[in-house]
GROMACS .gro file of C-alpha atoms in nm:
model
  428
    1UNK     CA    1   0.485   0.857   1.985
    2UNK     CA    2   0.481   0.995   2.341
    3UNK     CA    3   0.260   0.951   2.636
    4UNK     CA    4   0.122   0.612   2.542
    5UNK     CA    5  -0.047   0.412   2.822
    6UNK     CA    6   0.024   0.052   2.871
    7UNK     CA    7  -0.316  -0.043   2.708
    8UNK     CA    8  -0.240   0.171   2.404
    9UNK     CA    9   0.111   0.003   2.367
   10UNK     CA   10  -0.053  -0.346   2.378
   11UNK     CA   11  -0.316  -0.248   2.123
   12UNK     CA   12  -0.075  -0.078   1.883
   13UNK     CA   13   0.178  -0.357   1.911
   14UNK     CA   14  -0.102  -0.622   1.832
   15UNK     CA   15  -0.217  -0.392   1.537
   16UNK     CA   16   0.137  -0.384   1.408
   17UNK     CA   17   0.186  -0.768   1.420
   18UNK     CA   18  -0.151  -0.838   1.288
   19UNK     CA   19  -0.085  -0.633   0.970
   20UNK     CA   20   0.268  -0.778   0.921
   21UNK     CA   21   0.082  -1.123   0.912
   22UNK     CA   22  -0.181  -0.993   0.680
   23UNK     CA   23   0.080  -0.859   0.425
   24UNK     CA   24   0.294  -1.175   0.453
   25UNK     CA   25   0.011  -1.410   0.393
   26UNK     CA   26  -0.117  -1.192   0.114
   27UNK     CA   27   0.209  -1.191  -0.067
   28UNK     CA   28   0.328  -1.531   0.023
   29UNK     CA   29   0.258  -1.652  -0.333
   30UNK     CA   30   0.445  -1.359  -0.477
   31UNK     CA   31   0.754  -1.440  -0.262
   32UNK     CA   32   0.746  -1.804  -0.361
   33UNK     CA   33   0.663  -1.742  -0.728
   34UNK     CA   34   1.001  -1.822  -0.879
   35UNK     CA   35   0.998  -2.161  -0.725
   36UNK     CA   36   0.625  -2.223  -0.789
   37UNK     CA   37   0.661  -2.131  -1.160
   38UNK     CA   38   0.922  -2.399  -1.196
   39UNK     CA   39   0.775  -2.690  -0.985
   40UNK     CA   40   0.417  -2.644  -1.093
   41UNK     CA   41   0.506  -2.533  -1.446
   42UNK     CA   42   0.298  -2.212  -1.473
   43UNK     CA   43   0.357  -1.955  -1.739
   44UNK     CA   44   0.353  -1.581  -1.699
   45UNK     CA   45  -0.023  -1.547  -1.784
   46UNK     CA   46  -0.121  -1.814  -1.530
   47UNK     CA   47   0.088  -1.646  -1.264
   48UNK     CA   48  -0.069  -1.309  -1.351
   49UNK     CA   49  -0.423  -1.476  -1.337
   50UNK     CA   50  -0.361  -1.607  -0.991
   51UNK     CA   51  -0.226  -1.260  -0.867
   52UNK     CA   52  -0.505  -1.069  -1.027
   53UNK     CA   53  -0.774  -1.292  -0.895
   54UNK     CA   54  -0.651  -1.197  -0.538
   55UNK     CA   55  -0.616  -0.838  -0.630
   56UNK     CA   56  -0.973  -0.822  -0.765
   57UNK     CA   57  -1.122  -0.977  -0.458
   58UNK     CA   58  -0.908  -0.759  -0.232
   59UNK     CA   59  -1.020  -0.443  -0.411
   60UNK     CA   60  -1.395  -0.538  -0.372
   61UNK     CA   61  -1.354  -0.658   0.001
   62UNK     CA   62  -1.147  -0.366   0.120
   63UNK     CA   63  -1.396  -0.123  -0.028
   64UNK     CA   64  -1.700  -0.305   0.137
   65UNK     CA   65  -1.514  -0.344   0.473
   66UNK     CA   66  -1.416   0.027   0.473
   67UNK     CA   67  -1.788   0.102   0.498
   68UNK     CA   68  -1.874  -0.188   0.707
   69UNK     CA   69  -1.617  -0.101   0.979
   70UNK     CA   70  -1.851   0.180   1.088
   71UNK     CA   71  -2.110  -0.083   1.190
   72UNK     CA   72  -1.908  -0.398   1.296
   73UNK     CA   73  -1.658  -0.394   1.578
   74UNK     CA   74  -1.305  -0.340   1.429
   75UNK     CA   75  -1.144  -0.619   1.625
   76UNK     CA   76  -1.398  -0.884   1.497
   77UNK     CA   77  -1.315  -0.773   1.142
   78UNK     CA   78  -0.938  -0.772   1.213
   79UNK     CA   79  -0.928  -1.116   1.388
   80UNK     CA   80  -1.181  -1.273   1.155
   81UNK     CA   81  -0.982  -1.166   0.852
   82UNK     CA   82  -0.664  -1.307   0.986
   83UNK     CA   83  -0.821  -1.640   1.052
   84UNK     CA   84  -0.988  -1.672   0.724
   85UNK     CA   85  -0.674  -1.546   0.536
   86UNK     CA   86  -0.463  -1.808   0.709
   87UNK     CA   87  -0.733  -2.087   0.624
   88UNK     CA   88  -0.745  -2.002   0.262
   89UNK     CA   89  -0.353  -1.989   0.233
   90UNK     CA   90  -0.343  -2.344   0.366
   91UNK     CA   91  -0.606  -2.453   0.113
   92UNK     CA   92  -0.404  -2.285  -0.165
   93UNK     CA   93  -0.122  -2.541  -0.123
   94UNK     CA   94  -0.345  -2.839  -0.180
   95UNK     CA   95  -0.372  -2.799  -0.570
   96UNK     CA   96  -0.154  -2.746  -0.863
   97UNK     CA   97  -0.432  -2.648  -1.101
   98UNK     CA   98  -0.395  -2.283  -1.218
   99UNK     CA   99  -0.768  -2.236  -1.226
  100UNK     CA  100  -0.821  -2.384  -0.864
  101UNK     CA  101  -0.521  -2.175  -0.745
  102UNK     CA  102  -0.698  -1.857  -0.882
  103UNK     CA  103  -1.021  -1.945  -0.722
  104UNK     CA  104  -0.874  -2.003  -0.378
  105UNK     CA  105  -0.646  -1.707  -0.409
  106UNK     CA  106  -0.962  -1.501  -0.492
  107UNK     CA  107  -1.098  -1.622  -0.161
  108UNK     CA  108  -0.780  -1.515   0.011
  109UNK     CA  109  -0.817  -1.161  -0.125
  110UNK     CA  110  -1.179  -1.142   0.010
  111UNK     CA  111  -1.055  -1.241   0.359
  112UNK     CA  112  -0.770  -0.978   0.331
  113UNK     CA  113  -1.011  -0.694   0.278
  114UNK     CA  114  -1.101  -0.628   0.651
  115UNK     CA  115  -0.734  -0.571   0.752
  116UNK     CA  116  -0.654  -0.217   0.685
  117UNK     CA  117  -1.001  -0.065   0.746
  118UNK     CA  118  -1.022  -0.236   1.083
  119UNK     CA  119  -0.670  -0.134   1.173
  120UNK     CA  120  -0.734   0.228   1.065
  121UNK     CA  121  -1.054   0.249   1.282
  122UNK     CA  122  -0.888   0.080   1.575
  123UNK     CA  123  -0.601   0.321   1.553
  124UNK     CA  124  -0.849   0.617   1.541
  125UNK     CA  125  -1.029   0.478   1.847
  126UNK     CA  126  -0.722   0.415   2.065
  127UNK     CA  127  -0.513   0.725   1.982
  128UNK     CA  128  -0.574   1.084   2.079
  129UNK     CA  129  -0.580   1.335   1.799
  130UNK     CA  130  -0.220   1.452   1.865
  131UNK     CA  131  -0.094   1.094   1.843
  132UNK     CA  132  -0.288   0.986   1.540
  133UNK     CA  133  -0.056   1.112   1.265
  134UNK     CA  134   0.263   0.965   1.424
  135UNK     CA  135   0.082   0.640   1.495
  136UNK     CA  136  -0.040   0.610   1.138
  137UNK     CA  137   0.316   0.665   1.000
  138UNK     CA  138   0.464   0.394   1.236
  139UNK     CA  139   0.190   0.146   1.177
  140UNK     CA  140   0.224   0.188   0.795
  141UNK     CA  141   0.580   0.055   0.814
  142UNK     CA  142   0.428  -0.295   0.899
  143UNK     CA  143   0.384  -0.325   0.532
  144UNK     CA  144   0.739  -0.278   0.470
  145UNK     CA  145   0.854  -0.504   0.744
  146UNK     CA  146   0.661  -0.792   0.609
  147UNK     CA  147   0.793  -0.718   0.271
  148UNK     CA  148   1.149  -0.687   0.376
  149UNK     CA  149   1.160  -0.999   0.592
  150UNK     CA  150   0.918  -1.205   0.364
  151UNK     CA  151   1.133  -1.270   0.053
  152UNK     CA  152   1.446  -1.378   0.246
  153UNK     CA  153   1.237  -1.586   0.499
  154UNK     CA  154   1.044  -1.758   0.223
  155UNK     CA  155   1.366  -1.833   0.029
  156UNK     CA  156   1.523  -1.993   0.338
  157UNK     CA  157   1.203  -2.190   0.431
  158UNK     CA  158   1.166  -2.323   0.080
  159UNK     CA  159   1.533  -2.431   0.058
  160UNK     CA  160   1.469  -2.626   0.394
  161UNK     CA  161   1.134  -2.783   0.291
  162UNK     CA  162   0.897  -2.680   0.011
  163UNK     CA  163   0.688  -2.382  -0.102
  164UNK     CA  164   0.368  -2.564   0.022
  165UNK     CA  165   0.502  -2.596   0.380
  166UNK     CA  166   0.624  -2.241   0.370
  167UNK     CA  167   0.282  -2.098   0.283
  168UNK     CA  168   0.107  -2.345   0.526
  169UNK     CA  169   0.335  -2.216   0.805
  170UNK     CA  170   0.224  -1.865   0.728
  171UNK     CA  171  -0.145  -1.965   0.726
  172UNK     CA  172  -0.119  -2.145   1.064
  173UNK     CA  173   0.063  -1.851   1.224
  174UNK     CA  174  -0.213  -1.617   1.087
  175UNK     CA  175  -0.495  -1.830   1.237
  176UNK     CA  176  -0.328  -1.849   1.576
  177UNK     CA  177  -0.251  -1.478   1.590
  178UNK     CA  178  -0.603  -1.391   1.467
  179UNK     CA  179  -0.740  -1.567   1.783
  180UNK     CA  180  -0.501  -1.391   2.012
  181UNK     CA  181  -0.573  -1.048   1.835
  182UNK     CA  182  -0.951  -1.086   1.905
  183UNK     CA  183  -0.883  -1.051   2.288
  184UNK     CA  184  -0.597  -0.791   2.270
  185UNK     CA  185  -0.734  -0.546   2.018
  186UNK     CA  186  -1.028  -0.415   2.200
  187UNK     CA  187  -1.097  -0.050   2.177
  188UNK     CA  188  -1.372   0.188   2.276
  189UNK     CA  189  -1.481   0.470   2.045
  190UNK     CA  190  -1.552   0.708   2.328
  191UNK     CA  191  -1.197   0.682   2.455
  192UNK     CA  192  -1.120   0.985   2.244
  193UNK     CA  193  -1.432   1.148   2.126
  194UNK     CA  194  -1.256   1.425   1.960
  195UNK     CA  195  -1.172   1.312   1.610
  196UNK     CA  196  -0.839   1.405   1.436
  197UNK     CA  197  -0.887   1.737   1.247
  198UNK     CA  198  -0.960   1.685   0.894
  199UNK     CA  199  -0.831   1.991   0.704
  200UNK     CA  200  -0.755   2.349   0.806
  201UNK     CA  201  -0.958   2.503   0.535
  202UNK     CA  202  -1.285   2.308   0.599
  203UNK     CA  203  -1.515   2.513   0.814
  204UNK     CA  204  -1.824   2.421   1.011
  205UNK     CA  205  -2.047   2.484   0.713
  206UNK     CA  206  -1.855   2.244   0.499
  207UNK     CA  207  -1.908   1.978   0.765
  208UNK     CA  208  -2.276   2.032   0.776
  209UNK     CA  209  -2.288   2.017   0.396
  210UNK     CA  210  -2.104   1.689   0.414
  211UNK     CA  211  -2.375   1.522   0.610
  212UNK     CA  212  -2.597   1.531   0.305
  213UNK     CA  213  -2.336   1.441   0.032
  214UNK     CA  214  -2.358   1.117  -0.143
  215UNK     CA  215  -2.060   0.898  -0.213
  216UNK     CA  216  -2.090   0.991  -0.573
  217UNK     CA  217  -2.064   1.360  -0.495
  218UNK     CA  218  -1.756   1.295  -0.266
  219UNK     CA  219  -1.585   1.160  -0.568
  220UNK     CA  220  -1.603   1.497  -0.738
  221UNK     CA  221  -1.468   1.709  -0.459
  222UNK     CA  222  -1.201   1.937  -0.603
  223UNK     CA  223  -0.893   1.743  -0.670
  224UNK     CA  224  -1.009   1.423  -0.510
  225UNK     CA  225  -1.056   1.217  -0.825
  226UNK     CA  226  -0.718   1.324  -0.950
  227UNK     CA  227  -0.567   1.215  -0.617
  228UNK     CA  228  -0.741   0.874  -0.646
  229UNK     CA  229  -0.619   0.829  -1.000
  230UNK     CA  230  -0.265   0.915  -0.908
  231UNK     CA  231  -0.266   0.673  -0.619
  232UNK     CA  232  -0.392   0.398  -0.869
  233UNK     CA  233  -0.096   0.474  -1.089
  234UNK     CA  234   0.146   0.471  -0.785
  235UNK     CA  235  -0.010   0.132  -0.675
  236UNK     CA  236   0.049  -0.018  -1.024
  237UNK     CA  237   0.423   0.072  -0.982
  238UNK     CA  238   0.431  -0.045  -0.619
  239UNK     CA  239   0.286  -0.395  -0.684
  240UNK     CA  240   0.465  -0.429  -1.015
  241UNK     CA  241   0.803  -0.383  -0.879
  242UNK     CA  242   0.716  -0.605  -0.569
  243UNK     CA  243   0.546  -0.897  -0.765
  244UNK     CA  244   0.751  -0.908  -1.087
  245UNK     CA  245   1.104  -0.759  -1.023
  246UNK     CA  246   1.208  -1.082  -0.838
  247UNK     CA  247   1.093  -1.298  -1.138
  248UNK     CA  248   1.246  -1.048  -1.387
  249UNK     CA  249   1.581  -1.072  -1.215
  250UNK     CA  250   1.582  -1.449  -1.201
  251UNK     CA  251   1.420  -1.540  -1.544
  252UNK     CA  252   1.548  -1.264  -1.777
  253UNK     CA  253   1.868  -1.148  -1.605
  254UNK     CA  254   1.984  -1.502  -1.498
  255UNK     CA  255   2.054  -1.394  -1.133
  256UNK     CA  256   1.999  -1.612  -0.829
  257UNK     CA  257   1.673  -1.615  -0.641
  258UNK     CA  258   1.849  -1.481  -0.331
  259UNK     CA  259   1.953  -1.169  -0.530
  260UNK     CA  260   1.597  -1.116  -0.646
  261UNK     CA  261   1.486  -1.140  -0.285
  262UNK     CA  262   1.757  -0.894  -0.188
  263UNK     CA  263   1.603  -0.640  -0.424
  264UNK     CA  264   1.256  -0.684  -0.277
  265UNK     CA  265   1.392  -0.671   0.087
  266UNK     CA  266   1.591  -0.358  -0.003
  267UNK     CA  267   1.296  -0.201  -0.155
  268UNK     CA  268   1.101  -0.259   0.170
  269UNK     CA  269   1.388  -0.115   0.381
  270UNK     CA  270   1.367   0.195   0.153
  271UNK     CA  271   0.995   0.193   0.201
  272UNK     CA  272   1.033   0.217   0.582
  273UNK     CA  273   1.268   0.512   0.552
  274UNK     CA  274   1.043   0.675   0.284
  275UNK     CA  275   0.731   0.634   0.504
  276UNK     CA  276   0.900   0.804   0.800
  277UNK     CA  277   1.050   1.073   0.584
  278UNK     CA  278   0.729   1.171   0.409
  279UNK     CA  279   0.544   1.189   0.736
  280UNK     CA  280   0.792   1.403   0.918
  281UNK     CA  281   0.869   1.622   0.613
  282UNK     CA  282   0.506   1.707   0.538
  283UNK     CA  283   0.450   1.781   0.922
  284UNK     CA  284   0.753   2.011   0.911
  285UNK     CA  285   0.644   2.193   0.600
  286UNK     CA  286   0.290   2.229   0.736
  287UNK     CA  287   0.438   2.402   1.047
  288UNK     CA  288   0.649   2.620   0.832
  289UNK     CA  289   0.366   2.715   0.598
  290UNK     CA  290   0.059   2.767   0.830
  291UNK     CA  291  -0.130   2.965   0.561
  292UNK     CA  292  -0.135   2.683   0.309
  293UNK     CA  293  -0.400   2.403   0.335
  294UNK     CA  294  -0.245   2.096   0.481
  295UNK     CA  295  -0.349   1.859   0.212
  296UNK     CA  296  -0.188   2.081  -0.055
  297UNK     CA  297   0.143   2.083   0.140
  298UNK     CA  298   0.135   1.697   0.164
  299UNK     CA  299   0.059   1.676  -0.213
  300UNK     CA  300   0.351   1.895  -0.283
  301UNK     CA  301   0.576   1.649  -0.091
  302UNK     CA  302   0.409   1.359  -0.281
  303UNK     CA  303   0.502   1.527  -0.602
  304UNK     CA  304   0.868   1.550  -0.534
  305UNK     CA  305   0.873   1.188  -0.427
  306UNK     CA  306   0.716   1.095  -0.755
  307UNK     CA  307   0.986   1.299  -0.944
  308UNK     CA  308   1.247   1.092  -0.762
  309UNK     CA  309   1.065   0.767  -0.831
  310UNK     CA  310   1.035   0.845  -1.203
  311UNK     CA  311   1.409   0.879  -1.219
  312UNK     CA  312   1.474   0.560  -1.035
  313UNK     CA  313   1.235   0.363  -1.261
  314UNK     CA  314   1.422   0.493  -1.571
  315UNK     CA  315   1.746   0.390  -1.397
  316UNK     CA  316   1.626   0.035  -1.336
  317UNK     CA  317   1.478   0.014  -1.684
  318UNK     CA  318   1.805   0.084  -1.863
  319UNK     CA  319   2.081   0.001  -1.615
  320UNK     CA  320   1.968  -0.336  -1.453
  321UNK     CA  321   2.163  -0.610  -1.636
  322UNK     CA  322   2.299  -0.952  -1.554
  323UNK     CA  323   2.643  -0.785  -1.476
  324UNK     CA  324   2.497  -0.543  -1.217
  325UNK     CA  325   2.663  -0.598  -0.882
  326UNK     CA  326   2.466  -0.719  -0.578
  327UNK     CA  327   2.528  -0.395  -0.401
  328UNK     CA  328   2.391  -0.191  -0.690
  329UNK     CA  329   2.079  -0.414  -0.724
  330UNK     CA  330   2.018  -0.348  -0.349
  331UNK     CA  331   2.068   0.025  -0.396
  332UNK     CA  332   1.812   0.012  -0.679
  333UNK     CA  333   1.564  -0.164  -0.458
  334UNK     CA  334   1.614   0.079  -0.169
  335UNK     CA  335   1.559   0.383  -0.404
  336UNK     CA  336   1.256   0.231  -0.552
  337UNK     CA  337   1.101   0.161  -0.210
  338UNK     CA  338   1.188   0.503  -0.085
  339UNK     CA  339   1.028   0.666  -0.384
  340UNK     CA  340   0.699   0.453  -0.395
  341UNK     CA  341   0.624   0.417  -0.029
  342UNK     CA  342   0.645   0.773   0.061
  343UNK     CA  343   0.335   0.868  -0.144
  344UNK     CA  344   0.162   0.536  -0.048
  345UNK     CA  345   0.212   0.611   0.330
  346UNK     CA  346   0.075   0.978   0.325
  347UNK     CA  347  -0.191   0.969   0.052
  348UNK     CA  348  -0.445   0.805   0.272
  349UNK     CA  349  -0.418   1.090   0.509
  350UNK     CA  350  -0.444   1.338   0.222
  351UNK     CA  351  -0.769   1.164   0.113
  352UNK     CA  352  -0.915   1.189   0.452
  353UNK     CA  353  -0.831   1.562   0.459
  354UNK     CA  354  -0.969   1.636   0.116
  355UNK     CA  355  -1.339   1.656   0.226
  356UNK     CA  356  -1.580   1.699   0.528
  357UNK     CA  357  -1.455   1.550   0.844
  358UNK     CA  358  -1.765   1.344   0.900
  359UNK     CA  359  -1.706   1.168   0.560
  360UNK     CA  360  -1.339   1.095   0.623
  361UNK     CA  361  -1.396   0.715   0.651
  362UNK     CA  362  -1.597   0.702   0.326
  363UNK     CA  363  -1.332   0.913   0.160
  364UNK     CA  364  -1.067   0.673   0.255
  365UNK     CA  365  -1.279   0.375   0.141
  366UNK     CA  366  -1.326   0.528  -0.209
  367UNK     CA  367  -0.954   0.623  -0.212
  368UNK     CA  368  -0.866   0.253  -0.117
  369UNK     CA  369  -1.078   0.131  -0.390
  370UNK     CA  370  -0.869   0.306  -0.650
  371UNK     CA  371  -0.551   0.212  -0.479
  372UNK     CA  372  -0.652  -0.159  -0.489
  373UNK     CA  373  -0.741  -0.135  -0.854
  374UNK     CA  374  -0.377  -0.052  -0.914
  375UNK     CA  375  -0.299  -0.383  -0.739
  376UNK     CA  376  -0.524  -0.564  -0.987
  377UNK     CA  377  -0.376  -0.383  -1.289
  378UNK     CA  378  -0.016  -0.482  -1.179
  379UNK     CA  379  -0.120  -0.848  -1.207
  380UNK     CA  380  -0.265  -1.012  -1.523
  381UNK     CA  381  -0.251  -0.700  -1.754
  382UNK     CA  382   0.122  -0.631  -1.697
  383UNK     CA  383   0.204  -1.008  -1.713
  384UNK     CA  384   0.030  -1.023  -2.052
  385UNK     CA  385   0.233  -0.722  -2.184
  386UNK     CA  386   0.551  -0.902  -2.063
  387UNK     CA  387   0.448  -1.214  -2.240
  388UNK     CA  388   0.395  -1.019  -2.563
  389UNK     CA  389   0.715  -0.818  -2.542
  390UNK     CA  390   0.953  -0.834  -2.233
  391UNK     CA  391   0.993  -0.707  -1.879
  392UNK     CA  392   1.194  -0.406  -1.990
  393UNK     CA  393   0.895  -0.282  -2.183
  394UNK     CA  394   0.690  -0.323  -1.870
  395UNK     CA  395   0.929  -0.110  -1.667
  396UNK     CA  396   0.941   0.156  -1.941
  397UNK     CA  397   0.556   0.179  -1.929
  398UNK     CA  398   0.586   0.211  -1.540
  399UNK     CA  399   0.834   0.499  -1.587
  400UNK     CA  400   0.609   0.666  -1.835
  401UNK     CA  401   0.316   0.630  -1.614
  402UNK     CA  402   0.491   0.806  -1.318
  403UNK     CA  403   0.614   1.077  -1.552
  404UNK     CA  404   0.251   1.157  -1.637
  405UNK     CA  405   0.153   1.138  -1.271
  406UNK     CA  406   0.428   1.383  -1.168
  407UNK     CA  407   0.324   1.624  -1.443
  408UNK     CA  408  -0.034   1.617  -1.330
  409UNK     CA  409   0.074   1.714  -0.973
  410UNK     CA  410   0.301   1.987  -1.096
  411UNK     CA  411   0.029   2.145  -1.310
  412UNK     CA  412  -0.233   2.112  -1.052
  413UNK     CA  413  -0.032   2.232  -0.749
  414UNK     CA  414   0.114   2.529  -0.942
  415UNK     CA  415  -0.233   2.643  -1.029
  416UNK     CA  416  -0.354   2.592  -0.661
  417UNK     CA  417  -0.047   2.770  -0.495
  418UNK     CA  418  -0.069   3.054  -0.753
  419UNK     CA  419  -0.428   3.118  -0.673
  420UNK     CA  420  -0.344   3.155  -0.305
  421UNK     CA  421  -0.052   3.385  -0.372
  422UNK     CA  422   0.205   3.108  -0.264
  423UNK     CA  423   0.497   2.966  -0.447
  424UNK     CA  424   0.516   2.587  -0.490
  425UNK     CA  425   0.891   2.580  -0.508
  426UNK     CA  426   0.946   2.796  -0.196
  427UNK     CA  427   0.756   2.578   0.057
  428UNK     CA  428   1.101   2.438   0.174
   0.00000   0.00000   0.00000
């Protein structure tokens, strides 16, 4: 980003650190899961129940807060969510009952909901239109930074103390920074009254029509439901590889917890590269193909990322064994992160560009509901399948799911590009 004022730099840095803490606290149980499963004696279905309880609450809360953020000050939601998230994380360590852990982690999911909607709205308020896309891309990498540092940091802290103290430390840090963020993340909506452009093929009449559209009607905008369902599938893959690969490597492949953490950290590193790549590549192709609607160009980039991810998932399914070298495990993790986080990083922008500009926030809230549903499906349902069969079956299902998603984009985009006398395969 260029031309940032000192105030913008402070706000953006605070937003970045805030979401790093949001993600670390939200996934602190996942990072510590191999140790927790051994010390507390939880089976796969109980672990899945705990994860899905948080995911279900997060899905509900994120959707509600996505609408609420238009009414309540973003910095109140952002800091309040951090404080409540830290408090529930501390409470989580006080019990070893699977039921109580699920209840408390459900409450943690509720407190996590304000995070991204508040961040997105703050970002929109503090950045000029020409800075918004780049800022979005950079802030999105906070998810990967937390995921990259989190597994290794958690493993080291647990080795020095216990999993309870590790999660408690994360909770206390979240509470402290939540109080700090309340004073640092202050934005004014009228700083940049011109909103980022929505989509280059939406004219003034479509914006006027959008004022009377219900949320139900927005769901049936051309291609929007398909985009939401594809993102739900991508989220299933994203959180399945994040939550379960570490356990899979340790329990079924007999590798060390550090090697499992290395996979997850490499995945997040790949996610950082993928997030930057998809943003810059889509912007480059939009400039190169000015006659094609921006959201279609971005979807074409997502399609190629999904093709790559499909190949990576099949590679992991049939080639990850107990004899796989540490370097190869790290390469697998990096490629998985690159393939999955590219679509994740840009799909939110595509959703906001898929309809009337004055409904962009609601479009993103609906889109986020589907995305969070994938997080829920990656918990208990997949753990139950793994319990009935094995983890390789789970990864085979994930590979098949991404194959179907890629084919959907291929068919949809070929039709869209053909109708506008463009060739999908020549946009490069």
